[in-house]
CSV table of C-alpha atoms in Angstrom, one decimal:
chain,number,residue,atom,x,y,z
A,1,MET,CA,41.7,33.2,-53.9
A,2,ARG,CA,45.1,34.6,-54.5
A,3,HIS,CA,44.9,37.8,-52.5
A,4,HIS,CA,41.8,39.0,-50.7
A,5,GLU,CA,41.1,42.6,-49.8
A,6,GLU,CA,44.5,43.6,-48.8
A,7,GLU,CA,47.5,43.4,-51.2
A,8,ASN,CA,49.7,42.7,-48.3
A,9,GLU,CA,53.0,41.0,-48.7
A,10,GLU,CA,51.8,37.7,-47.5
A,11,GLU,CA,53.8,34.7,-48.7
A,12,THR,CA,52.0,32.8,-51.3
A,13,MET,CA,51.1,29.2,-50.5
A,14,LYS,CA,50.9,26.4,-53.0
A,15,VAL,CA,48.4,23.6,-52.2
A,16,LYS,CA,47.6,20.6,-54.3
A,17,VAL,CA,44.1,19.3,-54.3
A,18,ARG,CA,43.5,15.9,-55.8
A,19,PHE,CA,40.0,14.7,-56.6
A,20,PHE,CA,39.5,11.0,-57.2
A,21,ALA,CA,37.0,8.9,-59.2
A,22,GLN,CA,33.8,10.7,-60.0
A,23,PHE,CA,34.9,13.8,-58.2
A,24,GLY,CA,37.9,14.0,-60.5
A,25,GLU,CA,35.8,13.6,-63.6
A,26,LEU,CA,33.7,16.6,-62.6
A,27,LEU,CA,36.4,18.8,-61.1
A,28,GLY,CA,39.7,17.8,-62.6
A,29,THR,CA,42.1,15.4,-60.9
A,30,ASP,CA,45.1,17.5,-59.8
A,31,ILE,CA,44.5,21.1,-59.0
A,32,ILE,CA,47.2,23.5,-57.7
A,33,VAL,CA,45.9,26.5,-55.9
A,34,GLU,CA,47.4,29.4,-54.0
A,35,PRO,CA,45.1,30.1,-51.1
A,36,ALA,CA,45.5,33.1,-48.8
A,37,SER,CA,46.8,32.3,-45.4
A,38,GLY,CA,44.1,31.4,-43.0
A,39,THR,CA,42.2,29.5,-45.6
A,40,VAL,CA,40.5,26.5,-44.0
A,41,LEU,CA,40.3,23.1,-45.7
A,42,SER,CA,36.5,23.1,-46.2
A,43,GLY,CA,36.6,26.6,-47.7
A,44,LEU,CA,39.3,25.7,-50.1
A,45,ILE,CA,37.5,22.7,-51.4
A,46,LYS,CA,34.2,24.6,-51.7
A,47,GLU,CA,35.8,27.3,-53.7
A,48,ILE,CA,37.3,24.8,-56.1
A,49,ALA,CA,34.2,22.7,-56.3
A,50,GLN,CA,32.1,25.7,-57.2
A,51,ARG,CA,33.7,25.6,-60.7
A,52,ASN,CA,31.3,22.8,-61.5
A,53,LYS,CA,27.8,22.5,-60.1
A,54,ASP,CA,27.6,18.7,-60.4
A,55,GLY,CA,31.0,18.5,-58.8
A,56,TYR,CA,29.9,20.7,-55.9
A,57,ASN,CA,26.7,18.7,-55.5
A,58,ALA,CA,28.6,15.5,-55.5
A,59,ILE,CA,30.7,16.6,-52.5
A,60,PHE,CA,28.4,18.9,-50.6
A,61,ASP,CA,24.8,18.6,-49.6
A,62,GLU,CA,22.0,21.3,-49.6
A,63,LYS,CA,23.4,22.7,-46.4
A,64,ASP,CA,26.8,23.2,-47.9
A,65,THR,CA,28.3,20.6,-45.6
A,66,PHE,CA,30.3,17.6,-46.8
A,67,ARG,CA,28.3,14.6,-47.7
A,68,GLU,CA,28.9,12.1,-45.0
A,69,PHE,CA,30.6,9.5,-47.1
A,70,VAL,CA,33.2,11.9,-48.5
A,71,ILE,CA,36.8,11.1,-47.5
A,72,LEU,CA,39.3,13.8,-47.0
A,73,MET,CA,43.0,13.3,-46.6
A,74,ARG,CA,45.7,15.9,-45.9
A,75,ASN,CA,49.2,14.8,-46.5
A,76,GLY,CA,48.2,11.2,-46.3
A,77,LYS,CA,46.3,11.6,-43.1
A,78,ARG,CA,42.6,11.4,-42.7
A,79,VAL,CA,40.8,14.6,-41.7
A,80,ASP,CA,37.3,14.2,-40.4
A,81,THR,CA,35.0,16.3,-42.6
A,82,ILE,CA,33.7,17.9,-39.4
A,83,ASP,CA,37.2,19.2,-38.6
A,84,ALA,CA,37.7,20.5,-42.1
A,85,VAL,CA,36.0,23.8,-41.2
A,86,THR,CA,38.7,24.5,-38.5
A,87,THR,CA,41.7,23.0,-40.3
A,88,ASN,CA,44.0,25.6,-41.9
A,89,VAL,CA,45.8,24.6,-45.0
A,90,VAL,CA,49.5,25.4,-45.1
A,91,ASP,CA,52.1,25.7,-47.9
A,92,ASP,CA,52.8,22.4,-49.7
A,93,ASP,CA,49.8,20.6,-48.4
A,94,GLU,CA,48.4,17.8,-50.5
A,95,ILE,CA,44.7,17.3,-50.1
A,96,ALA,CA,42.9,14.3,-51.4
A,97,VAL,CA,39.1,14.2,-51.8
A,98,PHE,CA,37.4,11.0,-52.7
A,99,PRO,CA,34.2,9.0,-52.7
A,100,PRO,CA,34.4,5.4,-51.7
A,101,VAL,CA,32.8,3.2,-54.3
A,102,ALA,CA,30.3,0.5,-53.3
A,103,GLY,CA,29.6,-1.8,-56.3
A,104,GLY,CA,30.8,-5.3,-56.6
B,1,MET,CA,49.5,-34.3,-48.8
B,2,LEU,CA,49.3,-33.4,-52.4
B,3,SER,CA,48.3,-36.1,-54.8
B,4,GLU,CA,50.4,-36.8,-57.9
B,5,ARG,CA,47.7,-35.1,-59.9
B,6,GLU,CA,47.8,-32.0,-57.8
B,7,ARG,CA,51.5,-31.8,-58.1
B,8,GLU,CA,51.0,-31.7,-61.8
B,9,ARG,CA,48.1,-29.3,-61.7
B,10,TYR,CA,50.0,-26.8,-59.6
B,11,LYS,CA,53.4,-27.5,-61.0
B,12,ARG,CA,54.0,-23.9,-62.2
B,13,GLN,CA,53.0,-22.3,-59.0
B,14,ILE,CA,54.8,-24.8,-56.8
B,15,LEU,CA,57.8,-23.2,-58.5
B,16,LEU,CA,56.8,-20.1,-56.7
B,17,PHE,CA,55.4,-21.3,-53.3
B,18,GLY,CA,56.9,-24.8,-53.0
B,19,GLU,CA,54.9,-27.9,-52.1
B,20,GLU,CA,54.7,-26.6,-48.6
B,21,GLY,CA,53.0,-23.4,-49.8
B,22,GLN,CA,50.6,-25.4,-52.0
B,23,GLU,CA,49.7,-27.6,-48.9
B,24,LYS,CA,48.8,-24.4,-47.0
B,25,LEU,CA,46.5,-23.4,-49.8
B,26,LYS,CA,45.0,-26.9,-49.9
B,27,SER,CA,44.2,-26.8,-46.2
B,28,ALA,CA,42.7,-23.3,-46.3
B,29,LYS,CA,39.0,-22.4,-46.1
B,30,ILE,CA,37.9,-19.2,-47.7
B,31,PHE,CA,34.5,-17.6,-47.4
B,32,ILE,CA,33.4,-15.6,-50.5
B,33,ALA,CA,30.5,-13.3,-49.9
B,34,GLY,CA,28.9,-12.8,-53.3
B,35,ALA,CA,29.0,-14.5,-56.7
B,36,GLY,CA,28.7,-11.4,-58.8
B,37,GLY,CA,31.1,-9.1,-60.5
B,38,LEU,CA,33.9,-9.5,-57.9
B,39,GLY,CA,32.9,-12.9,-56.6
B,40,CYS,CA,33.1,-14.6,-60.0
B,41,PRO,CA,36.7,-13.8,-60.9
B,42,ILE,CA,37.8,-14.1,-57.3
B,43,SER,CA,36.3,-17.6,-56.8
B,44,LEU,CA,37.5,-18.7,-60.2
B,45,TYR,CA,41.1,-17.8,-59.5
B,46,LEU,CA,41.1,-19.1,-55.9
B,47,ALA,CA,39.7,-22.3,-57.2
B,48,VAL,CA,42.4,-22.8,-59.9
B,49,ALA,CA,45.0,-21.8,-57.3
B,50,GLY,CA,43.9,-24.8,-55.3
B,51,ILE,CA,42.3,-23.2,-52.2
B,52,GLY,CA,41.1,-26.4,-50.5
B,53,THR,CA,37.7,-25.2,-49.5
B,54,LEU,CA,35.7,-22.4,-51.0
B,55,THR,CA,32.3,-21.3,-49.6
B,56,VAL,CA,30.4,-19.0,-51.9
B,57,VAL,CA,27.2,-17.3,-50.7
B,58,ASP,CA,24.8,-15.4,-52.9
B,59,ARG,CA,21.0,-14.9,-52.9
B,60,ASP,CA,20.4,-13.9,-56.5
B,61,VAL,CA,19.4,-15.5,-59.7
B,62,VAL,CA,21.4,-15.0,-62.9
B,63,GLU,CA,20.0,-12.2,-65.1
B,64,GLN,CA,20.9,-11.1,-68.6
B,65,THR,CA,22.3,-7.8,-67.3
B,66,ASN,CA,24.8,-9.7,-65.1
B,67,LEU,CA,26.6,-11.3,-68.1
B,68,ASN,CA,28.9,-8.4,-69.0
B,69,ARG,CA,30.9,-9.0,-65.8
B,70,GLN,CA,29.9,-12.1,-63.8
B,71,ILE,CA,32.0,-14.4,-65.8
B,72,LEU,CA,31.1,-17.7,-64.1
B,73,HIS,CA,27.5,-17.3,-65.4
B,74,TYR,CA,26.8,-18.1,-69.0
B,75,ASP,CA,23.9,-17.2,-71.2
B,76,ARG,CA,22.4,-20.6,-70.6
B,77,ASP,CA,22.3,-19.9,-66.8
B,78,ILE,CA,19.8,-17.1,-67.0
B,79,GLY,CA,17.2,-17.8,-64.4
B,80,LYS,CA,19.4,-20.2,-62.5
B,81,LYS,CA,20.5,-19.5,-58.9
B,82,LYS,CA,24.0,-17.9,-59.0
B,83,THR,CA,25.2,-20.3,-56.3
B,84,VAL,CA,24.2,-23.3,-58.5
B,85,SER,CA,25.8,-21.7,-61.6
B,86,ALA,CA,29.0,-20.8,-59.8
B,87,GLY,CA,29.2,-24.1,-58.0
B,88,GLU,CA,29.0,-26.1,-61.3
B,89,LYS,CA,31.8,-24.1,-63.0
B,90,LEU,CA,34.1,-24.0,-60.0
B,91,ARG,CA,33.8,-27.8,-59.5
B,92,GLU,CA,34.4,-28.4,-63.1
B,93,ILE,CA,37.4,-26.2,-63.4
B,94,ASN,CA,39.0,-27.8,-60.4
B,95,PRO,CA,37.6,-31.1,-59.1
B,96,ASP,CA,40.4,-31.3,-56.6
B,97,ILE,CA,38.9,-28.7,-54.3
B,98,ARG,CA,35.8,-28.6,-52.2
B,99,VAL,CA,33.2,-26.0,-53.2
B,100,ASN,CA,30.3,-25.2,-50.9
B,101,VAL,CA,27.6,-22.9,-52.1
B,102,ILE,CA,24.9,-21.4,-49.9
B,103,ASP,CA,21.9,-19.7,-51.4
B,104,THR,CA,20.9,-17.2,-48.8
B,105,THR,CA,20.9,-13.5,-47.9
B,106,ILE,CA,23.7,-12.6,-45.4
B,107,ASP,CA,22.2,-10.9,-42.4
B,108,GLU,CA,23.1,-10.2,-38.8
B,109,THR,CA,21.4,-13.4,-37.6
B,110,ASN,CA,23.3,-15.8,-39.9
B,111,VAL,CA,26.6,-14.1,-40.8
B,112,LEU,CA,28.7,-15.8,-38.0
B,113,MET,CA,27.2,-19.2,-38.7
B,114,LEU,CA,27.8,-18.8,-42.5
B,115,VAL,CA,31.4,-17.8,-42.1
B,116,GLY,CA,31.9,-20.8,-39.8
B,117,ASN,CA,35.6,-21.7,-39.3
B,118,ALA,CA,36.8,-20.0,-42.5
B,119,ASP,CA,40.4,-18.6,-42.5
B,120,GLY,CA,39.3,-15.4,-44.2
B,121,ILE,CA,36.4,-13.5,-45.6
B,122,VAL,CA,36.4,-12.1,-49.2
B,123,ASP,CA,34.2,-9.1,-49.6
B,124,ALA,CA,32.6,-9.5,-53.0
B,125,MET,CA,29.4,-7.7,-52.1
B,126,ASP,CA,27.7,-4.8,-53.9
B,127,ASN,CA,26.5,-2.9,-50.8
B,128,PHE,CA,27.9,-1.4,-47.6
B,129,PRO,CA,25.3,-2.6,-45.1
B,130,THR,CA,26.3,-6.2,-45.8
B,131,ARG,CA,30.0,-5.3,-45.9
B,132,TYR,CA,29.7,-3.9,-42.4
B,133,LEU,CA,28.2,-7.2,-41.3
B,134,LEU,CA,31.2,-9.1,-42.8
B,135,ASN,CA,33.5,-6.6,-41.1
B,136,GLU,CA,32.0,-7.4,-37.7
B,137,ALA,CA,32.2,-11.1,-38.4
B,138,ALA,CA,35.8,-10.7,-39.3
B,139,ILE,CA,36.5,-8.8,-36.0
B,140,ASN,CA,34.5,-11.3,-34.0
B,141,LYS,CA,36.4,-14.3,-35.5
B,142,LYS,CA,39.7,-12.5,-35.7
B,143,ILE,CA,40.1,-13.4,-39.3
B,144,PRO,CA,41.0,-11.1,-42.2
B,145,LEU,CA,38.5,-9.4,-44.4
B,146,PHE,CA,39.7,-8.8,-48.0
B,147,HIS,CA,37.7,-5.8,-49.1
B,148,GLY,CA,37.1,-4.7,-52.7
B,149,ALA,CA,34.5,-2.4,-54.4
B,150,ILE,CA,34.1,-0.9,-57.8
B,151,ARG,CA,32.1,1.6,-59.8
B,152,GLY,CA,32.6,2.3,-63.5
B,153,LEU,CA,36.3,2.1,-64.1
B,154,TYR,CA,37.2,2.9,-60.5
B,155,GLY,CA,37.9,0.5,-57.7
B,156,GLN,CA,39.4,0.2,-54.3
B,157,ALA,CA,40.8,-2.6,-52.2
B,158,THR,CA,42.3,-3.1,-48.8
B,159,THR,CA,43.1,-6.0,-46.4
B,160,ILE,CA,41.7,-5.8,-42.9
B,161,ILE,CA,43.5,-7.7,-40.2
B,162,PRO,CA,41.4,-7.4,-37.0
B,163,GLY,CA,43.5,-6.0,-34.1
B,164,LYS,CA,46.3,-4.9,-36.5
B,165,THR,CA,44.7,-2.6,-39.0
B,166,GLY,CA,41.8,-0.2,-39.3
B,167,CYS,CA,38.6,-2.0,-39.9
B,168,LEU,CA,36.1,-1.3,-42.7
B,169,ARG,CA,34.2,1.1,-40.4
B,170,CYS,CA,37.5,2.9,-39.5
B,171,ILE,CA,38.1,3.6,-43.1
B,172,PHE,CA,34.6,4.1,-44.3
B,173,PRO,CA,32.4,5.2,-41.4
B,174,ASN,CA,29.5,6.0,-43.6
B,175,ALA,CA,28.2,4.1,-46.6
B,176,PRO,CA,28.0,5.8,-50.0
B,177,PRO,CA,24.4,6.1,-51.2
B,178,LYS,CA,22.8,3.1,-52.9
B,179,GLU,CA,22.6,3.2,-56.6
B,180,VAL,CA,22.5,1.1,-59.8
B,181,PHE,CA,26.2,1.5,-60.4
B,182,PRO,CA,27.7,1.6,-63.9
B,183,VAL,CA,30.2,-1.1,-64.4
B,184,VAL,CA,32.2,-2.9,-67.2
B,185,GLY,CA,33.6,-6.3,-66.4
B,186,VAL,CA,37.3,-5.4,-66.5
B,187,THR,CA,37.0,-3.3,-63.3
B,188,PRO,CA,35.7,-6.1,-61.0
B,189,GLY,CA,38.1,-8.4,-62.8
B,190,PHE,CA,41.0,-6.2,-61.9
B,191,ILE,CA,40.0,-5.4,-58.3
B,192,GLY,CA,39.0,-9.0,-57.8
B,193,MET,CA,42.5,-10.1,-58.8
B,194,VAL,CA,43.9,-7.6,-56.2
B,195,GLN,CA,41.8,-9.3,-53.6
B,196,ALA,CA,42.6,-12.8,-54.7
B,197,THR,CA,46.3,-12.0,-54.6
B,198,GLU,CA,45.9,-10.7,-51.1
B,199,VAL,CA,44.2,-14.0,-50.1
B,200,LEU,CA,47.0,-16.0,-51.5
B,201,LYS,CA,49.7,-13.9,-49.8
B,202,TYR,CA,47.9,-14.1,-46.5
B,203,LEU,CA,47.6,-17.8,-46.6
B,204,LEU,CA,51.2,-18.3,-47.7
B,205,GLY,CA,52.5,-15.8,-45.2
B,206,SER,CA,54.5,-14.1,-47.9
B,207,GLY,CA,54.8,-10.7,-49.4
B,208,GLU,CA,53.3,-7.5,-48.1
B,209,LEU,CA,49.6,-7.2,-47.6
B,210,LEU,CA,47.4,-4.1,-48.3
B,211,ALA,CA,47.3,-3.7,-44.5
B,212,ASN,CA,46.4,-0.1,-43.4
B,213,ARG,CA,46.8,0.7,-47.1
B,214,LEU,CA,43.8,1.6,-49.3
B,215,PHE,CA,44.5,0.8,-52.9
B,216,LEU,CA,42.7,3.1,-55.4
B,217,TRP,CA,42.4,2.2,-59.0
B,218,ASP,CA,41.5,4.6,-61.8
B,219,GLY,CA,41.1,2.5,-64.9
B,220,MET,CA,40.3,5.6,-67.0
B,221,ARG,CA,43.9,6.8,-66.5
B,222,SER,CA,45.4,3.4,-65.8
B,223,HIS,CA,46.6,4.9,-62.5
B,224,GLY,CA,46.8,3.1,-59.2
B,225,GLU,CA,47.8,4.6,-55.9
B,226,GLU,CA,47.4,3.9,-52.3
B,227,ILE,CA,46.6,6.0,-49.3
B,228,ALA,CA,47.5,5.2,-45.7
B,229,VAL,CA,44.6,4.4,-43.4
B,230,THR,CA,44.7,3.8,-39.7
B,231,ARG,CA,42.6,2.5,-36.8
B,232,ASN,CA,40.1,4.9,-35.4
B,233,PRO,CA,40.2,4.4,-31.6
B,234,SER,CA,36.6,5.4,-31.3
B,235,CYS,CA,35.4,3.3,-34.2
B,236,MET,CA,31.9,1.9,-33.5
B,237,ALA,CA,32.9,-1.5,-34.8
B,238,CYS,CA,36.5,-2.1,-33.6
B,239,GLY,CA,37.3,0.8,-31.3
B,240,THR,CA,38.9,0.2,-28.0
B,241,MET,CA,36.3,2.5,-26.4
B,242,ARG,CA,33.5,0.2,-27.6
B,243,LYS,CA,34.1,-2.6,-25.2
B,244,ARG,CA,34.9,-0.5,-22.2
B,245,THR,CA,32.4,-1.1,-19.4
B,246,ARG,CA,30.1,1.8,-18.7
B,247,LYS,CA,31.2,4.1,-15.9
B,248,LYS,CA,29.1,4.1,-12.9
B,249,PRO,CA,27.6,7.5,-12.1
């Protein structure tokens, strides 16, 4: 994640990813990563989620796409999970990933 | 007008709201969808706060597995309709309010009729399909929907004001999957109190509502936070696109 093929002098980015509720239990609640520039939101979350199989499966389906109820926020603004594949993360981004709960 | 007895009963909160505020609560009608984990504490506290008319709808019968959280239902109520059990307790705890109970399943054919002329709808349901119906009823009647939901030690709450805030569909366009959710009574107790507080503030016209703010509670870490939510202009329930007439070819 830090540097890919080339050891170029790219500036390192720091991005905070926060997982809520069940996602947080499986993947950790606050994760700081240093993604390479050009990393897209969906790729970043996939990479982190791969640390835990149950965590990954909670967020992504068999086709590796976001489960439809998953809510993504970037710096306090909603990002449609469909747009996450084309949304680049930038330095200082704070990403929140959470599952709505449904019980009552 | 408040009776002498009511003035005594509500003395300590009249210190907060004044008699005028208490009158507002007395003249209010609140619809509570569900007499379960959320519905029990919410209706209990709205009853003792003196909301003049409470309507509680539920279709279920009290089961033993409900008793860890549905605090209006006692061990002796197992097998009884939840509406009957809840109605008894609410009338007993505050005989100065009107409590209507309706034993039915909320569906698209009856939701508007059930909500009637209520001033607000409290979402105390355990499933999203019915929540979406309540959302549409709130939009239709231009009254607030006080949303809450829980799972385990996690919960969420927000207050939806049709025309002003995002609606439930704007915030949650897709329902999470159905499941037998784990739960301990303190979580719906906590989230229910957030919702009930919202109801009181709305009726009193005071404070700051959870409008366009989704409150998230993590009981495991005792950590609360909120995230900003907004209206989705193409929302299938409240979007401005929805009512636009179809273009002619």
